[in-house]
Structure formats: C-alpha cells, structure tokens
mmCIF file of C-alpha atoms in Angstrom:
data_model
loop_
_atom_site.group_PDB
_atom_site.id
_atom_site.type_symbol
_atom_site.label_atom_id
_atom_site.label_comp_id
_atom_site.label_asym_id
_atom_site.label_seq_id
_atom_site.Cartn_x
_atom_site.Cartn_y
_atom_site.Cartn_z
ATOM 1 C CA UNK Z 1 85.620 235.840 7.023
ATOM 2 C CA UNK Z 2 85.420 239.541 5.951
ATOM 3 C CA UNK Z 3 89.184 239.855 5.867
ATOM 4 C CA UNK Z 4 89.649 236.805 3.687
ATOM 5 C CA UNK Z 5 86.891 238.005 1.313
ATOM 6 C CA UNK Z 6 88.563 241.413 1.134
ATOM 7 C CA UNK Z 7 91.846 239.738 0.236
ATOM 8 C CA UNK Z 8 90.144 237.821 -2.560
ATOM 9 C CA UNK Z 9 88.436 240.946 -3.874
ATOM 10 C CA UNK Z 10 91.539 243.180 -3.731
ATOM 11 C CA UNK Z 11 93.250 241.151 -6.400
ATOM 12 C CA UNK Z 12 90.959 242.718 -8.990
ATOM 13 C CA UNK Z 13 91.647 245.902 -10.881
ATOM 14 C CA UNK Z 14 87.955 246.579 -11.201
ATOM 15 C CA UNK Z 15 86.891 249.600 -9.120
ATOM 16 C CA UNK Z 16 83.664 248.014 -7.907
ATOM 17 C CA UNK Z 17 85.531 244.948 -6.679
ATOM 18 C CA UNK Z 18 88.074 247.191 -4.925
ATOM 19 C CA UNK Z 19 85.158 249.138 -3.284
ATOM 20 C CA UNK Z 20 83.741 245.902 -2.052
ATOM 21 C CA UNK Z 21 87.195 244.838 -0.730
ATOM 22 C CA UNK Z 22 87.577 248.142 1.123
ATOM 23 C CA UNK Z 23 84.176 247.609 2.764
ATOM 24 C CA UNK Z 24 85.225 244.088 3.834
ATOM 25 C CA UNK Z 25 88.321 245.462 5.450
ATOM 26 C CA UNK Z 26 86.207 247.983 7.312
ATOM 27 C CA UNK Z 27 83.963 245.254 8.631
ATOM 28 C CA UNK Z 28 86.991 243.236 9.714
ATOM 29 C CA UNK Z 29 88.224 246.276 11.698
ATOM 30 C CA UNK Z 30 84.715 246.708 13.291
ATOM 31 C CA UNK Z 31 84.881 243.136 14.603
ATOM 32 C CA UNK Z 32 88.466 243.208 15.850
ATOM 33 C CA UNK Z 33 90.177 246.608 16.191
ATOM 34 C CA UNK Z 34 93.381 246.762 14.049
ATOM 35 C CA UNK Z 35 92.828 243.169 12.739
ATOM 36 C CA UNK Z 36 96.000 242.171 11.068
ATOM 37 C CA UNK Z 37 96.853 244.686 8.330
ATOM 38 C CA UNK Z 38 93.202 245.406 7.515
ATOM 39 C CA UNK Z 39 93.675 249.216 7.751
ATOM 40 C CA UNK Z 40 96.590 249.224 5.298
ATOM 41 C CA UNK Z 41 94.641 246.936 3.000
ATOM 42 C CA UNK Z 42 91.608 249.192 3.232
ATOM 43 C CA UNK Z 43 93.710 252.240 2.353
ATOM 44 C CA UNK Z 44 95.173 250.384 -0.726
ATOM 45 C CA UNK Z 45 91.744 249.123 -1.889
ATOM 46 C CA UNK Z 46 90.266 252.573 -1.406
ATOM 47 C CA UNK Z 47 93.061 254.243 -3.356
ATOM 48 C CA UNK Z 48 92.488 251.866 -6.264
ATOM 49 C CA UNK Z 49 88.764 252.210 -6.133
ATOM 50 C CA UNK Z 50 88.680 256.026 -6.045
ATOM 51 C CA UNK Z 51 87.502 258.052 -8.968
ATOM 52 C CA UNK Z 52 89.375 261.335 -9.295
ATOM 53 C CA UNK Z 53 88.106 264.537 -11.001
ATOM 54 C CA UNK Z 54 89.807 267.768 -11.751
ATOM 55 C CA UNK Z 55 87.923 271.047 -11.991
ATOM 56 C CA UNK Z 56 89.536 273.677 -14.195
ATOM 57 C CA UNK Z 57 88.663 277.278 -14.640
ATOM 58 C CA UNK Z 58 87.103 278.259 -17.932
ATOM 59 C CA UNK Z 59 86.278 281.649 -19.412
ATOM 60 C CA UNK Z 60 83.048 282.443 -21.211
ATOM 61 C CA UNK Z 61 83.282 283.823 -24.772
ATOM 62 C CA UNK Z 62 80.526 286.299 -24.087
ATOM 63 C CA UNK Z 63 81.601 289.011 -21.501
ATOM 64 C CA UNK Z 64 78.103 289.111 -20.120
ATOM 65 C CA UNK Z 65 78.707 285.623 -18.728
ATOM 66 C CA UNK Z 66 82.291 286.228 -17.514
ATOM 67 C CA UNK Z 67 81.671 284.880 -13.984
ATOM 68 C CA UNK Z 68 79.648 281.885 -15.170
ATOM 69 C CA UNK Z 69 82.665 279.454 -14.943
ATOM 70 C CA UNK Z 70 83.280 280.390 -11.291
ATOM 71 C CA UNK Z 71 79.653 279.988 -10.440
ATOM 72 C CA UNK Z 72 79.397 276.588 -12.040
ATOM 73 C CA UNK Z 73 82.588 275.390 -10.335
ATOM 74 C CA UNK Z 74 81.549 276.667 -6.979
ATOM 75 C CA UNK Z 75 78.079 275.142 -7.210
ATOM 76 C CA UNK Z 76 79.588 271.736 -8.164
ATOM 77 C CA UNK Z 77 82.102 271.845 -5.280
ATOM 78 C CA UNK Z 78 79.418 272.778 -2.798
ATOM 79 C CA UNK Z 79 77.226 269.939 -3.918
ATOM 80 C CA UNK Z 80 80.074 267.471 -3.730
ATOM 81 C CA UNK Z 81 81.200 268.689 -0.283
ATOM 82 C CA UNK Z 82 77.645 268.350 1.068
ATOM 83 C CA UNK Z 83 77.711 264.726 0.131
ATOM 84 C CA UNK Z 84 81.188 263.909 1.310
ATOM 85 C CA UNK Z 85 80.080 260.988 3.499
ATOM 86 C CA UNK Z 86 78.624 259.306 0.491
ATOM 87 C CA UNK Z 87 81.709 259.900 -1.625
ATOM 88 C CA UNK Z 88 84.414 257.921 0.145
ATOM 89 C CA UNK Z 89 85.605 256.714 -3.284
ATOM 90 C CA UNK Z 90 85.616 260.099 -4.929
ATOM 91 C CA UNK Z 91 88.348 262.677 -4.926
ATOM 92 C CA UNK Z 92 88.674 266.179 -6.353
ATOM 93 C CA UNK Z 93 92.077 266.792 -7.818
ATOM 94 C CA UNK Z 94 93.540 270.370 -7.418
ATOM 95 C CA UNK Z 95 94.726 271.482 -10.710
#
C-alpha cells in the first residue's frame, strides 16, 4: 500500500509530491525491513525533493562591521544545524 503510493508519487517532479513519496517509502520499510527497493526509491525521492542552499562569505563596506558577514553566516548555520531532524529535505551546499 505505502510502497505503491510512493511509486505513484515519485513520478512527479514536484518537490512536495517527492517528499510525500519519500515518506511512503520510509513507512514501507517500517512495515517490512528492506521491502523491495524502497530504500533506493527513498534516496531518489529525497534527492529530488531536497532544497539546496549555498552560503557565501560577504564583506561589509563599512570597516566597523567587518565581521558582520561571518556572524550572520555562523548564526544561520547554528540555527539550521539545531533543527537538522526537521530538515531532512534541506541541504547546505559548500561553496
């Protein structure tokens, strides 16, 4: 049931549909360990559903704020890492 629904949903290119497909494959694995190719299908659906974001350094024009870019980047990364369980479809790209 979950596996078949995941197969139906994974045909979409829509990220939300792919997220739902990935969840269906997880549920299929929870019912029967290593059910068919549900792990591989989960990985593929997750990859297609993932939003990626790059964080680049920037320099402030005003020398008084020269370390502001580092502070902002660090604060953002800390917040994201603290929520990593909630962000299974989010990835930070190293630039």
